[in-house]
Amino acid sequence: TVRRAVPVLGTGDFRPRTASSPAVFAYTRSDGHHTVEVVANLSGHPVTAKVDGLRADLRPVHGPGTDGITMTLGPYGFAWLEG
């Protein structure tokens, strides 16, 4: 499973992120050594949103990358970024 492959997803500290769109749910999981950012579009329409705390150096594992300020996601799309 993903949580077995990336333990921080199940055991790391959870920190919700603020997004400029109510259709976007974003959070960070971190254990001090490994950080994962998850950004999800919960709507059936494409959305571009500013997400508080995103960094441009995060590497996309799934979905689009970020410029450090905004994310553009397709309908019901999500991004998983590591740093």
PDB file of C-alpha atoms in Angstrom:
ATOM      1  CA  THR A   1       0.000   0.000   0.000  1.00  0.00           C
ATOM      2  CA  VAL A   2       1.013   3.636  -0.330  1.00  0.00           C
ATOM      3  CA  ARG A   3       1.144   4.125   3.440  1.00  0.00           C
ATOM      4  CA  ARG A   4       3.479   1.152   3.756  1.00  0.00           C
ATOM      5  CA  ALA A   5       5.743   2.528   1.010  1.00  0.00           C
ATOM      6  CA  VAL A   6       5.644   6.085   2.430  1.00  0.00           C
ATOM      7  CA  PRO A   7       5.176   5.734   6.215  1.00  0.00           C
ATOM      8  CA  VAL A   8       4.973   9.497   6.818  1.00  0.00           C
ATOM      9  CA  LEU A   9       1.489   9.421   5.242  1.00  0.00           C
ATOM     10  CA  GLY A  10       0.222   7.359   8.150  1.00  0.00           C
ATOM     11  CA  THR A  11       2.422   8.448  11.037  1.00  0.00           C
ATOM     12  CA  GLY A  12       3.632  11.974  10.348  1.00  0.00           C
ATOM     13  CA  ASP A  13       2.239  15.118  11.910  1.00  0.00           C
ATOM     14  CA  PHE A  14      -0.870  16.334  10.086  1.00  0.00           C
ATOM     15  CA  ARG A  15      -1.102  20.029   9.190  1.00  0.00           C
ATOM     16  CA  PRO A  16      -4.036  21.308   7.130  1.00  0.00           C
ATOM     17  CA  ARG A  17      -3.272  23.995   4.537  1.00  0.00           C
ATOM     18  CA  THR A  18      -5.438  26.934   3.545  1.00  0.00           C
ATOM     19  CA  ALA A  19      -6.458  27.086  -0.122  1.00  0.00           C
ATOM     20  CA  SER A  20      -8.007  30.007  -2.000  1.00  0.00           C
ATOM     21  CA  SER A  21     -10.735  27.744  -3.416  1.00  0.00           C
ATOM     22  CA  PRO A  22     -13.290  25.978  -1.222  1.00  0.00           C
ATOM     23  CA  ALA A  23     -13.097  23.046  -3.677  1.00  0.00           C
ATOM     24  CA  VAL A  24      -9.458  22.366  -2.731  1.00  0.00           C
ATOM     25  CA  PHE A  25      -8.419  20.292   0.288  1.00  0.00           C
ATOM     26  CA  ALA A  26      -4.697  20.442   1.110  1.00  0.00           C
ATOM     27  CA  TYR A  27      -2.524  19.107   3.917  1.00  0.00           C
ATOM     28  CA  THR A  28       1.040  18.300   4.922  1.00  0.00           C
ATOM     29  CA  ARG A  29       2.321  15.160   6.642  1.00  0.00           C
ATOM     30  CA  SER A  30       5.816  15.429   8.116  1.00  0.00           C
ATOM     31  CA  ASP A  31       7.965  13.423  10.503  1.00  0.00           C
ATOM     32  CA  GLY A  32      10.916  15.831  10.648  1.00  0.00           C
ATOM     33  CA  HIS A  33      12.873  13.985   7.964  1.00  0.00           C
ATOM     34  CA  HIS A  34      10.319  13.478   5.223  1.00  0.00           C
ATOM     35  CA  THR A  35       7.522  15.808   4.094  1.00  0.00           C
ATOM     36  CA  VAL A  36       4.568  15.030   1.854  1.00  0.00           C
ATOM     37  CA  GLU A  37       2.095  17.637   0.576  1.00  0.00           C
ATOM     38  CA  VAL A  38      -1.281  16.495  -0.738  1.00  0.00           C
ATOM     39  CA  VAL A  39      -3.569  18.839  -2.685  1.00  0.00           C
ATOM     40  CA  ALA A  40      -6.956  17.594  -3.926  1.00  0.00           C
ATOM     41  CA  ASN A  41      -9.656  19.148  -6.074  1.00  0.00           C
ATOM     42  CA  LEU A  42     -12.972  17.916  -4.696  1.00  0.00           C
ATOM     43  CA  SER A  43     -15.026  19.401  -7.541  1.00  0.00           C
ATOM     44  CA  GLY A  44     -15.952  18.214 -10.994  1.00  0.00           C
ATOM     45  CA  HIS A  45     -14.373  21.288 -12.613  1.00  0.00           C
ATOM     46  CA  PRO A  46     -10.716  22.268 -13.157  1.00  0.00           C
ATOM     47  CA  VAL A  47      -9.425  24.654 -10.498  1.00  0.00           C
ATOM     48  CA  THR A  48      -6.367  26.823  -9.925  1.00  0.00           C
ATOM     49  CA  ALA A  49      -5.846  27.749  -6.298  1.00  0.00           C
ATOM     50  CA  LYS A  50      -3.271  29.365  -4.066  1.00  0.00           C
ATOM     51  CA  VAL A  51      -2.250  26.986  -1.304  1.00  0.00           C
ATOM     52  CA  ASP A  52      -0.640  28.349   1.844  1.00  0.00           C
ATOM     53  CA  GLY A  53       2.818  26.959   2.535  1.00  0.00           C
ATOM     54  CA  LEU A  54       3.585  25.296  -0.796  1.00  0.00           C
ATOM     55  CA  ARG A  55       7.232  25.413  -1.854  1.00  0.00           C
ATOM     56  CA  ALA A  56       8.573  25.478  -5.400  1.00  0.00           C
ATOM     57  CA  ASP A  57      11.237  22.869  -4.524  1.00  0.00           C
ATOM     58  CA  LEU A  58       8.683  20.126  -3.849  1.00  0.00           C
ATOM     59  CA  ARG A  59       8.982  17.230  -6.290  1.00  0.00           C
ATOM     60  CA  PRO A  60       5.737  15.926  -7.812  1.00  0.00           C
ATOM     61  CA  VAL A  61       5.204  12.204  -7.235  1.00  0.00           C
ATOM     62  CA  HIS A  62       1.702  12.229  -8.723  1.00  0.00           C
ATOM     63  CA  GLY A  63      -0.061  15.026 -10.557  1.00  0.00           C
ATOM     64  CA  PRO A  64       1.230  18.458 -11.484  1.00  0.00           C
ATOM     65  CA  GLY A  65       4.028  20.361  -9.825  1.00  0.00           C
ATOM     66  CA  THR A  66       3.753  23.773  -8.236  1.00  0.00           C
ATOM     67  CA  ASP A  67       5.346  27.153  -8.723  1.00  0.00           C
ATOM     68  CA  GLY A  68       5.402  27.482  -4.936  1.00  0.00           C
ATOM     69  CA  ILE A  69       2.207  29.524  -4.853  1.00  0.00           C
ATOM     70  CA  THR A  70      -0.515  27.901  -6.954  1.00  0.00           C
ATOM     71  CA  MET A  71      -1.689  24.486  -8.083  1.00  0.00           C
ATOM     72  CA  THR A  72      -3.847  23.730 -11.118  1.00  0.00           C
ATOM     73  CA  LEU A  73      -5.790  20.499 -10.858  1.00  0.00           C
ATOM     74  CA  GLY A  74      -8.246  18.801 -13.185  1.00  0.00           C
ATOM     75  CA  PRO A  75     -11.713  17.685 -12.117  1.00  0.00           C
ATOM     76  CA  TYR A  76     -11.369  15.481  -8.998  1.00  0.00           C
ATOM     77  CA  GLY A  77      -7.595  15.636  -9.543  1.00  0.00           C
ATOM     78  CA  PHE A  78      -4.917  15.552  -6.903  1.00  0.00           C
ATOM     79  CA  ALA A  79      -1.229  16.132  -6.516  1.00  0.00           C
ATOM     80  CA  TRP A  80       1.219  14.474  -4.167  1.00  0.00           C
ATOM     81  CA  LEU A  81       4.496  16.297  -3.687  1.00  0.00           C
ATOM     82  CA  GLU A  82       7.571  15.354  -1.664  1.00  0.00           C
ATOM     83  CA  GLY A  83      10.363  17.443  -0.272  1.00  0.00           C
TER      84      GLY A  83
END
